[in-house]
Amino acid sequence: MQPKIVVAGGGFAGLEALFYLRYKLGSGADLTLVSDQDYFLFKPNTIYIPFGEDPEKSKIPLARPVLKKRITFWPGRAVGVDPYSRKLLLEHAELPYDYLVLATGASMRAQEVPGLCEYACTLWTPEEMLRLRHQLQQVVERAGEGRKQDILFVVPPNNKCSGPLYELVMMIETWLQRKKVREWVQITWATYESSYIQAFGPRLHTVVSEEFADRGVEGHTGCLVSEITPDRAIFHDGSSFHFDLLVSFPPYAAGQAYADLPVDSRGFLKVEPDSRRVKGQETIFAVGDASDFPIKQAFLALLQGDAAAESIAAEIQRRVPAEKMKFEPMSMCVMEEMNKATFAQVPLRYTDDPERPVVVDDEDTEHYKVGVSPLWRGGKKILGYYLPWRFSNGEPFHAGFAWDLMDMGLKVMSKVMAD
Ligand SMILES: Cc1cc2nc3c(=O)[nH]c(=O)nc-3n(C[C@H](O)[C@H](O)[C@H](O)COP(=O)(O)OP(=O)(O)OC[C@H]3O[C@@H](n4cnc5c(N)ncnc54)[C@H](O)[C@@H]3O)c2cc1C
C-alpha cells in the first residue's frame, strides 16, 4: 500500500509541496490535489492587468501537470479536517489521508474597515485588477480635461503583504507620466506601518522614501484608517485625506477555517517553524499564506511547501530530513516600478515578542541585499516565466538542474546589481 498524501490548495505552497513530493518519492506515494480552481493563479503578474495585460495570461491550467505526474485532481472546496479519523472534509465527500498538507491560502477582510468594500478599488483577484484598470482610465480622462485628481493609497492594519501596493503606486506614477497627465494628479500614500514596506526592513524604507521624493508622492506612515466615506479616508487621530480614486490592499484572514486545528486570532494555522507541521498533529502540515508565518509572500510560501514535503518524504523513506530544506525565513522579491525595479533579499529572524514574532535581521549584511535598476525588471520577467514553466510541467520551483541554473543567475545578478 502506498502512503496517501492529500494536498488542499493549488497555489504556490500547495503545488510546490505536491511536485516536490513526486520529485522525491517517484511512484512511492499516492498523491491527490484538492482545489476550488482548475488553474494556478500567478498572482505577482496580476499587477500588470491594470495597464492592459490579459488576465488569462496569469492563469496556468492544472490539467496538464496533474496528468503528467499521475496526481488525482479533486475539484472542490475543503471545508474542514477530521484529524481523529484522518479525513479531509469536502463539501460533498470525505478524503482519507496518511499525510495532509493544508495550503488554502488567505482571504481578504475588506469589511473590517467600514466603507472600504464600497468605495475603494481593492487588490486581490484579477477581476479587482480589471476594475482598477477602468478607474485609472477615468482618472486619466478627467486629468486630460484639466481637472485635478487625487489618488490615495491606503494600507490598513492586518494587511500582511503590502509589497504589491508599493509596486502599484510606483507603476501608476510612471504610467501617468507616460500618459502626460502627471501634473494634474496628486498621489498620496498612507500606511499603518511605522516605516515603508516595514516587513523588508530599514533599507527598503530608504529606497521607498527616495522614490517618493523623486516622484512627488506625499507619503505618511503610522496612519491607522478607521473609516472610508465616498470621497475621504478618515484616520484614528481624526485626520483625513480626500480622494477621487482610493486604492487599498485589505486586511488578511485565513482562506479556510479549520475548527479542530490550532489557529491564531485571524484563523492562520499554528505550525512548528522548521517543518511546518501543525502543532500537536503528527500527519498534518500547513504551508504558505494559510499558516501562521506573519509575512505572506510567494517566495516564503514556496520555501514552506518544500520544508513540509521534505519532512513527509523523509518519514516515508525512513531517513532524516535534509537540513537545507528546513524552513529558514529568507524573503526575496523584485518590486516592479515600470521604469525600473527594486530587488530585495531579506533575512528574517524569530523573536519572543508575540506582537512582532518575526523581524528583519538587518545585522546579517551578508544576506540582506538591495538593488535598484531597470535591469531588475528583466529579473522579474525571468522569474515570471520560470515558475509558470516549472509548474505547468509538474516540477517544483526549487529542485533539479533548472533551479541550480536559476539560482546561479540570481546570485550573479545580486552580486553585480545589489549590495
Ligand atoms: C496582487 C498581488 C501581487 C503579489 N505579488 C507578489 C510578489 O511579487 N512576490 C511575492 O513573493 N508575493 C506576491 N504576492 C503574494 C503571493 O501571491 C502569496 O503570498 C502567495 O500566493 C501565497 O501562496 P499560497 O499557495 O499560500 O496561497 P495562494 O496562492 O492564494 O493559493 C491558495 C490556493 O488554494 C485554493 N483554495 C482556497 N481555499 C480553498 C479551499 N477551501 N479548498 C480548496 N482549495 C482552496 C485557492 O483557489 C488557491 O488556488 C502577491 C499577492 C497579490 C495579491
GROMACS .gro file of C-alpha atoms and ligand atoms in nm:
model
  472
    1MET     CA    1   0.000   0.000   0.000
    2GLN     CA    2   0.138   0.339  -0.097
    3PRO     CA    3   0.100   0.622   0.157
    4LYS     CA    4  -0.186   0.852   0.061
    5ILE     CA    5  -0.090   1.222   0.062
    6VAL     CA    6  -0.359   1.484   0.011
    7VAL     CA    7  -0.277   1.848  -0.064
    8ALA     CA    8  -0.556   2.108  -0.028
    9GLY     CA    9  -0.495   2.426  -0.230
   10GLY     CA   10  -0.338   2.464  -0.575
   11GLY     CA   11  -0.137   2.784  -0.518
   12PHE     CA   12   0.236   2.842  -0.470
   13ALA     CA   13   0.271   2.646  -0.147
   14GLY     CA   14   0.041   2.353  -0.231
   15LEU     CA   15   0.179   2.291  -0.580
   16GLU     CA   16   0.540   2.325  -0.466
   17ALA     CA   17   0.479   2.066  -0.191
   18LEU     CA   18   0.294   1.835  -0.432
   19PHE     CA   19   0.552   1.848  -0.712
   20TYR     CA   20   0.842   1.819  -0.465
   21LEU     CA   21   0.679   1.506  -0.318
   22ARG     CA   22   0.651   1.347  -0.664
   23TYR     CA   23   1.009   1.455  -0.742
   24LYS     CA   24   1.140   1.293  -0.422
   25LEU     CA   25   0.914   0.988  -0.391
   26GLY     CA   26   0.862   0.894  -0.756
   27SER     CA   27   0.583   0.635  -0.773
   28GLY     CA   28   0.618   0.562  -0.400
   29ALA     CA   29   0.317   0.772  -0.298
   30ASP     CA   30  -0.045   0.821  -0.398
   31LEU     CA   31  -0.092   1.197  -0.447
   32THR     CA   32  -0.423   1.389  -0.455
   33LEU     CA   33  -0.477   1.760  -0.512
   34VAL     CA   34  -0.797   1.928  -0.393
   35SER     CA   35  -0.854   2.275  -0.533
   36ASP     CA   36  -1.151   2.503  -0.583
   37GLN     CA   37  -0.991   2.630  -0.907
   38ASP     CA   38  -0.873   2.425  -1.205
   39TYR     CA   39  -0.582   2.665  -1.265
   40PHE     CA   40  -0.286   2.808  -1.075
   41LEU     CA   41  -0.300   3.186  -1.047
   42PHE     CA   42   0.042   3.352  -1.071
   43LYS     CA   43  -0.058   3.649  -0.855
   44PRO     CA   44   0.267   3.851  -0.889
   45ASN     CA   45   0.191   3.908  -1.260
   46THR     CA   46  -0.164   4.035  -1.195
   47ILE     CA   47  -0.012   4.380  -1.118
   48TYR     CA   48   0.021   4.425  -1.497
   49ILE     CA   49  -0.358   4.383  -1.555
   50PRO     CA   50  -0.448   4.749  -1.472
   51PHE     CA   51  -0.212   4.857  -1.753
   52GLY     CA   52  -0.358   4.630  -2.022
   53GLU     CA   53  -0.229   4.274  -1.960
   54ASP     CA   54  -0.480   3.996  -2.039
   55PRO     CA   55  -0.588   3.836  -1.703
   56GLU     CA   56  -0.585   3.490  -1.866
   57LYS     CA   57  -0.206   3.515  -1.902
   58SER     CA   58  -0.166   3.481  -1.524
   59LYS     CA   59  -0.360   3.151  -1.512
   60ILE     CA   60  -0.186   2.815  -1.561
   61PRO     CA   61  -0.427   2.522  -1.614
   62LEU     CA   62  -0.369   2.232  -1.372
   63ALA     CA   63  -0.490   1.955  -1.608
   64ARG     CA   64  -0.152   1.906  -1.778
   65PRO     CA   65   0.078   1.883  -1.473
   66VAL     CA   66  -0.157   1.657  -1.275
   67LEU     CA   67  -0.193   1.419  -1.571
   68LYS     CA   68   0.180   1.420  -1.638
   69LYS     CA   69   0.267   1.349  -1.272
   70ARG     CA   70  -0.015   1.095  -1.210
   71ILE     CA   71  -0.183   1.311  -0.946
   72THR     CA   72  -0.554   1.266  -0.874
   73PHE     CA   73  -0.728   1.602  -0.911
   74TRP     CA   74  -1.035   1.658  -0.695
   75PRO     CA   75  -1.217   1.982  -0.786
   76GLY     CA   76  -1.397   2.148  -0.496
   77ARG     CA   77  -1.355   2.313  -0.160
   78ALA     CA   78  -1.205   2.164   0.153
   79VAL     CA   79  -1.432   2.266   0.442
   80GLY     CA   80  -1.263   2.103   0.739
   81VAL     CA   81  -1.047   1.822   0.875
   82ASP     CA   82  -1.130   1.530   1.100
   83PRO     CA   83  -0.784   1.466   1.246
   84TYR     CA   84  -0.908   1.168   1.453
   85SER     CA   85  -1.023   0.960   1.158
   86ARG     CA   86  -0.765   1.128   0.926
   87LYS     CA   87  -1.009   1.264   0.672
   88LEU     CA   88  -1.018   1.588   0.477
   89LEU     CA   89  -1.378   1.706   0.466
   90LEU     CA   90  -1.507   1.839   0.133
   91GLU     CA   91  -1.848   1.985   0.061
   92HIS     CA   92  -1.995   1.652  -0.052
   93ALA     CA   93  -1.726   1.396   0.025
   94GLU     CA   94  -1.451   1.289   0.265
   95LEU     CA   95  -1.097   1.205   0.159
   96PRO     CA   96  -0.888   0.975   0.379
   97TYR     CA   97  -0.519   1.060   0.410
   98ASP     CA   98  -0.198   0.936   0.568
   99TYR     CA   99  -0.044   1.283   0.534
  100LEU     CA  100  -0.230   1.609   0.473
  101VAL     CA  101  -0.088   1.941   0.351
  102LEU     CA  102  -0.317   2.243   0.401
  103ALA     CA  103  -0.233   2.523   0.157
  104THR     CA  104  -0.565   2.702   0.117
  105GLY     CA  105  -0.411   3.050   0.132
  106ALA     CA  106  -0.555   3.370   0.274
  107SER     CA  107  -0.866   3.576   0.211
  108MET     CA  108  -0.948   3.946   0.227
  109ARG     CA  109  -1.146   4.111   0.507
  110ALA     CA  110  -1.224   4.448   0.348
  111GLN     CA  111  -1.535   4.473   0.569
  112GLU     CA  112  -1.309   4.532   0.876
  113VAL     CA  113  -1.272   4.892   0.757
  114PRO     CA  114  -1.618   5.049   0.719
  115GLY     CA  115  -1.664   5.182   0.366
  116LEU     CA  116  -1.362   5.003   0.215
  117CYS     CA  117  -1.575   4.749   0.022
  118GLU     CA  118  -1.799   5.021  -0.116
  119TYR     CA  119  -1.558   5.300  -0.205
  120ALA     CA  120  -1.210   5.152  -0.263
  121CYS     CA  121  -1.051   4.975  -0.555
  122THR     CA  122  -0.904   4.677  -0.373
  123LEU     CA  123  -0.641   4.434  -0.498
  124TRP     CA  124  -0.654   4.058  -0.467
  125THR     CA  125  -0.820   3.898  -0.772
  126PRO     CA  126  -0.778   3.957  -1.150
  127GLU     CA  127  -1.135   4.096  -1.150
  128GLU     CA  128  -1.036   4.363  -0.898
  129MET     CA  129  -0.733   4.449  -1.113
  130LEU     CA  130  -0.967   4.496  -1.414
  131ARG     CA  131  -1.179   4.732  -1.205
  132LEU     CA  132  -0.868   4.931  -1.119
  133ARG     CA  133  -0.784   4.949  -1.492
  134HIS     CA  134  -1.125   5.102  -1.561
  135GLN     CA  135  -1.096   5.352  -1.273
  136LEU     CA  136  -0.747   5.458  -1.380
  137GLN     CA  137  -0.872   5.523  -1.732
  138GLN     CA  138  -1.137   5.754  -1.586
  139VAL     CA  139  -0.872   5.941  -1.381
  140VAL     CA  140  -0.665   5.992  -1.698
  141GLU     CA  141  -0.969   6.117  -1.892
  142ARG     CA  142  -1.060   6.372  -1.623
  143ALA     CA  143  -0.698   6.482  -1.578
  144GLY     CA  144  -0.672   6.517  -1.957
  145GLU     CA  145  -0.962   6.765  -1.940
  146GLY     CA  146  -0.759   6.970  -1.691
  147ARG     CA  147  -0.947   6.854  -1.378
  148LYS     CA  148  -0.725   6.798  -1.069
  149GLN     CA  149  -0.737   6.439  -0.943
  150ASP     CA  150  -0.640   6.285  -0.606
  151ILE     CA  151  -0.527   5.922  -0.597
  152LEU     CA  152  -0.493   5.791  -0.242
  153PHE     CA  153  -0.330   5.461  -0.144
  154VAL     CA  154  -0.414   5.311   0.196
  155VAL     CA  155  -0.253   5.011   0.371
  156PRO     CA  156  -0.481   4.918   0.665
  157PRO     CA  157  -0.366   4.724   0.975
  158ASN     CA  158  -0.355   4.346   0.934
  159ASN     CA  159  -0.260   4.364   0.570
  160LYS     CA  160   0.020   4.104   0.559
  161CYS     CA  161   0.173   4.173   0.217
  162SER     CA  162   0.194   4.545   0.136
  163GLY     CA  163   0.462   4.499  -0.137
  164PRO     CA  164   0.218   4.478  -0.434
  165LEU     CA  165   0.055   4.809  -0.332
  166TYR     CA  166   0.402   4.973  -0.326
  167GLU     CA  167   0.456   4.831  -0.675
  168LEU     CA  168   0.126   4.978  -0.793
  169VAL     CA  169   0.190   5.329  -0.659
  170MET     CA  170   0.525   5.341  -0.843
  171MET     CA  171   0.382   5.185  -1.160
  172ILE     CA  172   0.083   5.419  -1.165
  173GLU     CA  173   0.313   5.720  -1.117
  174THR     CA  174   0.532   5.609  -1.413
  175TRP     CA  175   0.221   5.536  -1.622
  176LEU     CA  176   0.067   5.880  -1.552
  177GLN     CA  177   0.396   6.039  -1.666
  178ARG     CA  178   0.374   5.841  -1.990
  179LYS     CA  179   0.011   5.946  -2.036
  180LYS     CA  180   0.131   6.309  -1.991
  181VAL     CA  181  -0.120   6.388  -1.715
  182ARG     CA  182   0.102   6.350  -1.408
  183GLU     CA  183   0.094   6.723  -1.326
  184TRP     CA  184  -0.284   6.702  -1.281
  185VAL     CA  185  -0.274   6.413  -1.034
  186GLN     CA  186  -0.183   6.438  -0.664
  187ILE     CA  187  -0.067   6.099  -0.527
  188THR     CA  188  -0.085   6.038  -0.151
  189TRP     CA  189   0.023   5.727   0.041
  190ALA     CA  190  -0.097   5.642   0.394
  191THR     CA  191   0.010   5.322   0.569
  192TYR     CA  192  -0.038   5.183   0.920
  193GLU     CA  193   0.325   5.063   0.903
  194SER     CA  194   0.581   5.253   1.110
  195SER     CA  195   0.819   5.253   0.812
  196TYR     CA  196   0.761   5.197   0.441
  197ILE     CA  197   0.731   4.828   0.347
  198GLN     CA  198   0.817   4.751   0.708
  199ALA     CA  199   0.842   4.374   0.661
  200PHE     CA  200   1.153   4.432   0.446
  201GLY     CA  201   1.340   4.649   0.697
  202PRO     CA  202   1.523   4.983   0.701
  203ARG     CA  203   1.696   4.954   0.364
  204LEU     CA  204   1.366   4.926   0.177
  205HIS     CA  205   1.230   5.220   0.379
  206THR     CA  206   1.519   5.429   0.244
  207VAL     CA  207   1.460   5.315  -0.115
  208VAL     CA  208   1.087   5.394  -0.097
  209SER     CA  209   1.145   5.733   0.075
  210GLU     CA  210   1.384   5.835  -0.205
  211GLU     CA  211   1.144   5.712  -0.474
  212PHE     CA  212   0.851   5.901  -0.318
  213ALA     CA  213   1.064   6.219  -0.301
  214ASP     CA  214   1.174   6.182  -0.667
  215ARG     CA  215   0.823   6.105  -0.785
  216GLY     CA  216   0.642   6.372  -0.582
  217VAL     CA  217   0.437   6.118  -0.384
  218GLU     CA  218   0.323   6.251  -0.046
  219GLY     CA  219   0.391   5.965   0.199
  220HIS     CA  220   0.264   5.909   0.553
  221THR     CA  221   0.344   5.625   0.796
  222GLY     CA  222   0.169   5.530   1.122
  223CYS     CA  223  -0.176   5.615   0.979
  224LEU     CA  224  -0.448   5.388   1.119
  225VAL     CA  225  -0.751   5.409   0.891
  226SER     CA  226  -1.085   5.395   1.070
  227GLU     CA  227  -1.346   5.465   0.803
  228ILE     CA  228  -1.392   5.541   0.434
  229THR     CA  229  -1.662   5.778   0.309
  230PRO     CA  230  -1.745   5.827  -0.061
  231ASP     CA  231  -1.456   6.074  -0.103
  232ARG     CA  232  -1.242   6.073   0.215
  233ALA     CA  233  -1.035   5.827   0.418
  234ILE     CA  234  -1.060   5.905   0.789
  235PHE     CA  235  -0.787   5.804   1.037
  236HIS     CA  236  -0.790   5.729   1.413
  237ASP     CA  237  -0.630   6.064   1.502
  238GLY     CA  238  -0.915   6.249   1.328
  239SER     CA  239  -0.713   6.346   1.019
  240SER     CA  240  -0.845   6.263   0.672
  241PHE     CA  241  -0.744   6.267   0.304
  242HIS     CA  242  -0.964   6.342   0.005
  243PHE     CA  243  -0.964   6.104  -0.292
  244ASP     CA  244  -1.110   6.072  -0.639
  245LEU     CA  245  -0.965   5.720  -0.656
  246LEU     CA  246  -0.878   5.512  -0.349
  247VAL     CA  247  -0.658   5.204  -0.394
  248SER     CA  248  -0.615   4.968  -0.100
  249PHE     CA  249  -0.497   4.616  -0.010
  250PRO     CA  250  -0.739   4.496   0.263
  251PRO     CA  251  -0.671   4.317   0.595
  252TYR     CA  252  -0.585   3.947   0.574
  253ALA     CA  253  -0.753   3.642   0.734
  254ALA     CA  254  -0.725   3.268   0.667
  255GLY     CA  255  -0.885   3.147   0.344
  256GLN     CA  256  -1.049   2.849   0.515
  257ALA     CA  257  -1.142   2.785   0.881
  258TYR     CA  258  -1.034   2.450   1.034
  259ALA     CA  259  -1.234   2.403   1.356
  260ASP     CA  260  -1.038   2.112   1.506
  261LEU     CA  261  -0.690   2.252   1.447
  262PRO     CA  262  -0.493   2.521   1.639
  263VAL     CA  263  -0.519   2.866   1.480
  264ASP     CA  264  -0.419   3.223   1.569
  265SER     CA  265  -0.659   3.517   1.606
  266ARG     CA  266  -0.701   3.550   1.227
  267GLY     CA  267  -0.750   3.179   1.161
  268PHE     CA  268  -0.396   3.104   1.039
  269LEU     CA  269  -0.281   2.753   1.131
  270LYS     CA  270  -0.018   2.733   1.406
  271VAL     CA  271   0.280   2.526   1.296
  272GLU     CA  272   0.625   2.408   1.408
  273PRO     CA  273   0.863   2.659   1.242
  274ASP     CA  274   1.113   2.423   1.073
  275SER     CA  275   0.886   2.152   0.935
  276ARG     CA  276   0.552   2.343   0.901
  277ARG     CA  277   0.384   2.054   1.089
  278VAL     CA  278   0.060   2.175   1.252
  279LYS     CA  279   0.112   2.199   1.629
  280GLY     CA  280   0.005   1.880   1.806
  281GLN     CA  281  -0.058   1.694   1.478
  282GLU     CA  282   0.174   1.421   1.353
  283THR     CA  283   0.044   1.399   0.998
  284ILE     CA  284  -0.094   1.745   0.910
  285PHE     CA  285   0.118   2.029   0.768
  286ALA     CA  286   0.021   2.389   0.684
  287VAL     CA  287   0.214   2.595   0.431
  288GLY     CA  288   0.210   2.937   0.267
  289ASP     CA  289  -0.041   3.211   0.343
  290ALA     CA  290  -0.262   2.957   0.531
  291SER     CA  291   0.000   2.913   0.805
  292ASP     CA  292   0.082   3.149   1.093
  293PHE     CA  293   0.404   3.293   0.944
  294PRO     CA  294   0.327   3.667   0.974
  295ILE     CA  295   0.466   3.772   0.635
  296LYS     CA  296   0.263   3.639   0.343
  297GLN     CA  297   0.471   3.608   0.029
  298ALA     CA  298   0.506   3.372  -0.266
  299PHE     CA  299   0.878   3.307  -0.215
  300LEU     CA  300   0.817   3.221   0.153
  301ALA     CA  301   0.521   3.001   0.052
  302LEU     CA  302   0.749   2.801  -0.182
  303LEU     CA  303   1.010   2.752   0.093
  304GLN     CA  304   0.738   2.633   0.332
  305GLY     CA  305   0.598   2.392   0.070
  306ASP     CA  306   0.947   2.243   0.028
  307ALA     CA  307   1.003   2.209   0.404
  308ALA     CA  308   0.673   2.026   0.462
  309ALA     CA  309   0.721   1.799   0.159
  310GLU     CA  310   1.077   1.713   0.266
  311SER     CA  311   0.954   1.620   0.618
  312ILE     CA  312   0.686   1.391   0.472
  313ALA     CA  313   0.920   1.236   0.213
  314ALA     CA  314   1.185   1.172   0.481
  315GLU     CA  315   0.933   0.995   0.706
  316ILE     CA  316   0.814   0.775   0.422
  317GLN     CA  317   1.171   0.694   0.318
  318ARG     CA  318   1.274   0.641   0.684
  319ARG     CA  319   1.553   0.896   0.676
  320VAL     CA  320   1.634   1.226   0.846
  321PRO     CA  321   1.502   1.538   0.661
  322ALA     CA  322   1.776   1.727   0.474
  323GLU     CA  323   1.898   2.013   0.691
  324LYS     CA  324   1.899   2.260   0.399
  325MET     CA  325   1.528   2.200   0.335
  326LYS     CA  326   1.417   2.318   0.681
  327PHE     CA  327   1.218   2.639   0.658
  328GLU     CA  328   1.465   2.925   0.707
  329PRO     CA  329   1.280   3.253   0.677
  330MET     CA  330   1.455   3.443   0.400
  331SER     CA  331   1.236   3.669   0.195
  332MET     CA  332   1.306   3.762  -0.166
  333CYS     CA  333   1.118   3.987  -0.405
  334VAL     CA  334   1.155   4.208  -0.710
  335MET     CA  335   0.938   4.520  -0.685
  336GLU     CA  336   0.821   4.647  -1.024
  337GLU     CA  337   0.810   5.024  -1.087
  338MET     CA  338   0.757   5.014  -1.468
  339ASN     CA  339   1.071   5.214  -1.547
  340LYS     CA  340   1.298   5.019  -1.307
  341ALA     CA  341   1.264   4.759  -1.032
  342THR     CA  342   1.394   4.704  -0.680
  343PHE     CA  343   1.541   4.369  -0.579
  344ALA     CA  344   1.544   4.274  -0.211
  345GLN     CA  345   1.675   3.967  -0.034
  346VAL     CA  346   1.582   3.996   0.332
  347PRO     CA  347   1.695   3.763   0.613
  348LEU     CA  348   1.432   3.731   0.886
  349ARG     CA  349   1.460   3.600   1.242
  350TYR     CA  350   1.213   3.485   1.506
  351THR     CA  351   1.173   3.683   1.832
  352ASP     CA  352   1.000   3.606   2.164
  353ASP     CA  353   0.770   3.905   2.118
  354PRO     CA  354   0.416   3.784   2.032
  355GLU     CA  355   0.339   4.130   1.885
  356ARG     CA  356   0.628   4.103   1.637
  357PRO     CA  357   0.722   3.733   1.617
  358VAL     CA  358   0.945   3.786   1.311
  359VAL     CA  359   1.178   4.080   1.240
  360VAL     CA  360   1.432   4.169   0.973
  361ASP     CA  361   1.784   4.058   1.068
  362ASP     CA  362   1.945   4.378   0.940
  363GLU     CA  363   2.279   4.289   1.100
  364ASP     CA  364   2.313   3.993   0.864
  365THR     CA  365   2.477   4.211   0.599
  366GLU     CA  366   2.595   3.906   0.404
  367HIS     CA  367   2.235   3.816   0.314
  368TYR     CA  368   2.048   4.149   0.339
  369LYS     CA  369   2.081   4.275  -0.018
  370VAL     CA  370   1.902   4.552  -0.203
  371GLY     CA  371   1.946   4.680  -0.558
  372VAL     CA  372   1.757   4.926  -0.779
  373SER     CA  373   1.800   4.910  -1.157
  374PRO     CA  374   1.600   4.892  -1.483
  375LEU     CA  375   1.775   4.555  -1.535
  376TRP     CA  376   1.592   4.406  -1.235
  377ARG     CA  377   1.276   4.431  -1.446
  378GLY     CA  378   1.437   4.157  -1.657
  379GLY     CA  379   1.493   3.953  -1.337
  380LYS     CA  380   1.123   3.982  -1.253
  381LYS     CA  381   1.026   3.877  -1.606
  382ILE     CA  382   1.257   3.572  -1.591
  383LEU     CA  383   1.104   3.460  -1.258
  384GLY     CA  384   0.762   3.521  -1.414
  385TYR     CA  385   0.844   3.273  -1.693
  386TYR     CA  386   1.046   3.023  -1.488
  387LEU     CA  387   0.786   2.944  -1.220
  388PRO     CA  388   0.482   2.901  -1.452
  389TRP     CA  389   0.701   2.686  -1.681
  390ARG     CA  390   0.807   2.461  -1.390
  391PHE     CA  391   0.453   2.428  -1.253
  392SER     CA  392   0.296   2.366  -1.593
  393ASN     CA  393   0.533   2.067  -1.622
  394GLY     CA  394   0.458   1.941  -1.269
  395GLU     CA  395   0.808   2.027  -1.145
  396PRO     CA  396   0.889   2.207  -0.819
  397PHE     CA  397   1.039   2.558  -0.828
  398HIS     CA  398   1.337   2.471  -0.604
  399ALA     CA  399   1.478   2.149  -0.746
  400GLY     CA  400   1.690   1.998  -1.018
  401PHE     CA  401   1.926   2.139  -1.277
  402ALA     CA  402   1.685   2.416  -1.384
  403TRP     CA  403   1.679   2.557  -1.030
  404ASP     CA  404   2.062   2.528  -1.000
  405LEU     CA  405   2.090   2.743  -1.314
  406MET     CA  406   1.826   2.990  -1.195
  407ASP     CA  407   1.987   3.014  -0.852
  408MET     CA  408   2.328   3.078  -1.008
  409GLY     CA  409   2.181   3.352  -1.230
  410LEU     CA  410   2.014   3.520  -0.931
  411LYS     CA  411   2.338   3.505  -0.732
  412VAL     CA  412   2.536   3.663  -1.017
  413MET     CA  413   2.271   3.935  -1.064
  414SER     CA  414   2.257   4.014  -0.692
  415LYS     CA  415   2.638   4.026  -0.671
  416VAL     CA  416   2.660   4.271  -0.960
  417MET     CA  417   2.340   4.474  -0.913
  418ALA     CA  418   2.275   4.471  -0.536
  419ASP     CA  419   2.476   4.532  -0.221
  420LIG     C1  420  -0.159   4.136  -0.649
  420LIG     C2  421  -0.061   4.051  -0.574
  420LIG     C3  422   0.073   4.054  -0.610
  420LIG     C4  423   0.166   3.978  -0.540
  420LIG     N1  424   0.297   3.985  -0.574
  420LIG     C5  425   0.388   3.911  -0.510
  420LIG     C6  426   0.526   3.916  -0.548
  420LIG     O1  427   0.566   3.987  -0.640
  420LIG     N2  428   0.614   3.839  -0.478
  420LIG     C7  429   0.573   3.759  -0.375
  420LIG     O2  430   0.658   3.690  -0.315
  420LIG     N3  431   0.443   3.752  -0.336
  420LIG     C8  432   0.350   3.827  -0.402
  420LIG     N4  433   0.218   3.821  -0.363
  420LIG     C9  434   0.178   3.733  -0.252
  420LIG    C10  435   0.166   3.590  -0.300
  420LIG     O3  436   0.088   3.584  -0.419
  420LIG    C11  437   0.105   3.500  -0.193
  420LIG     O4  438   0.182   3.510  -0.078
  420LIG    C12  439   0.102   3.356  -0.243
  420LIG     O5  440   0.006   3.345  -0.347
  420LIG    C13  441   0.071   3.259  -0.132
  420LIG     O6  442   0.069   3.129  -0.184
  420LIG     P1  443  -0.031   3.019  -0.122
  420LIG     O7  444  -0.008   2.895  -0.200
  420LIG     O8  445  -0.014   3.014   0.024
  420LIG     O9  446  -0.176   3.079  -0.147
  420LIG     P2  447  -0.249   3.103  -0.287
  420LIG    O10  448  -0.152   3.130  -0.394
  420LIG    O11  449  -0.353   3.207  -0.257
  420LIG    O12  450  -0.318   2.965  -0.318
  420LIG    C14  451  -0.424   2.914  -0.240
  420LIG    C15  452  -0.498   2.814  -0.328
  420LIG    O13  453  -0.594   2.744  -0.250
  420LIG    C16  454  -0.720   2.743  -0.317
  420LIG     N5  455  -0.821   2.735  -0.212
  420LIG    C17  456  -0.856   2.831  -0.125
  420LIG     N6  457  -0.947   2.783  -0.037
  420LIG    C18  458  -0.968   2.654  -0.070
  420LIG    C19  459  -1.047   2.551  -0.014
  420LIG     N7  460  -1.122   2.571   0.094
  420LIG     N8  461  -1.045   2.429  -0.073
  420LIG    C20  462  -0.967   2.405  -0.183
  420LIG     N9  463  -0.889   2.500  -0.239
  420LIG    C21  464  -0.888   2.622  -0.182
  420LIG    C22  465  -0.720   2.873  -0.396
  420LIG    O14  466  -0.810   2.870  -0.504
  420LIG    C23  467  -0.576   2.880  -0.442
  420LIG    O15  468  -0.559   2.803  -0.557
  420LIG    C24  469   0.122   3.896  -0.432
  420LIG    C25  470  -0.013   3.892  -0.396
  420LIG    C26  471  -0.104   3.967  -0.467
  420LIG    C27  472  -0.250   3.962  -0.429
   0.00000   0.00000   0.00000
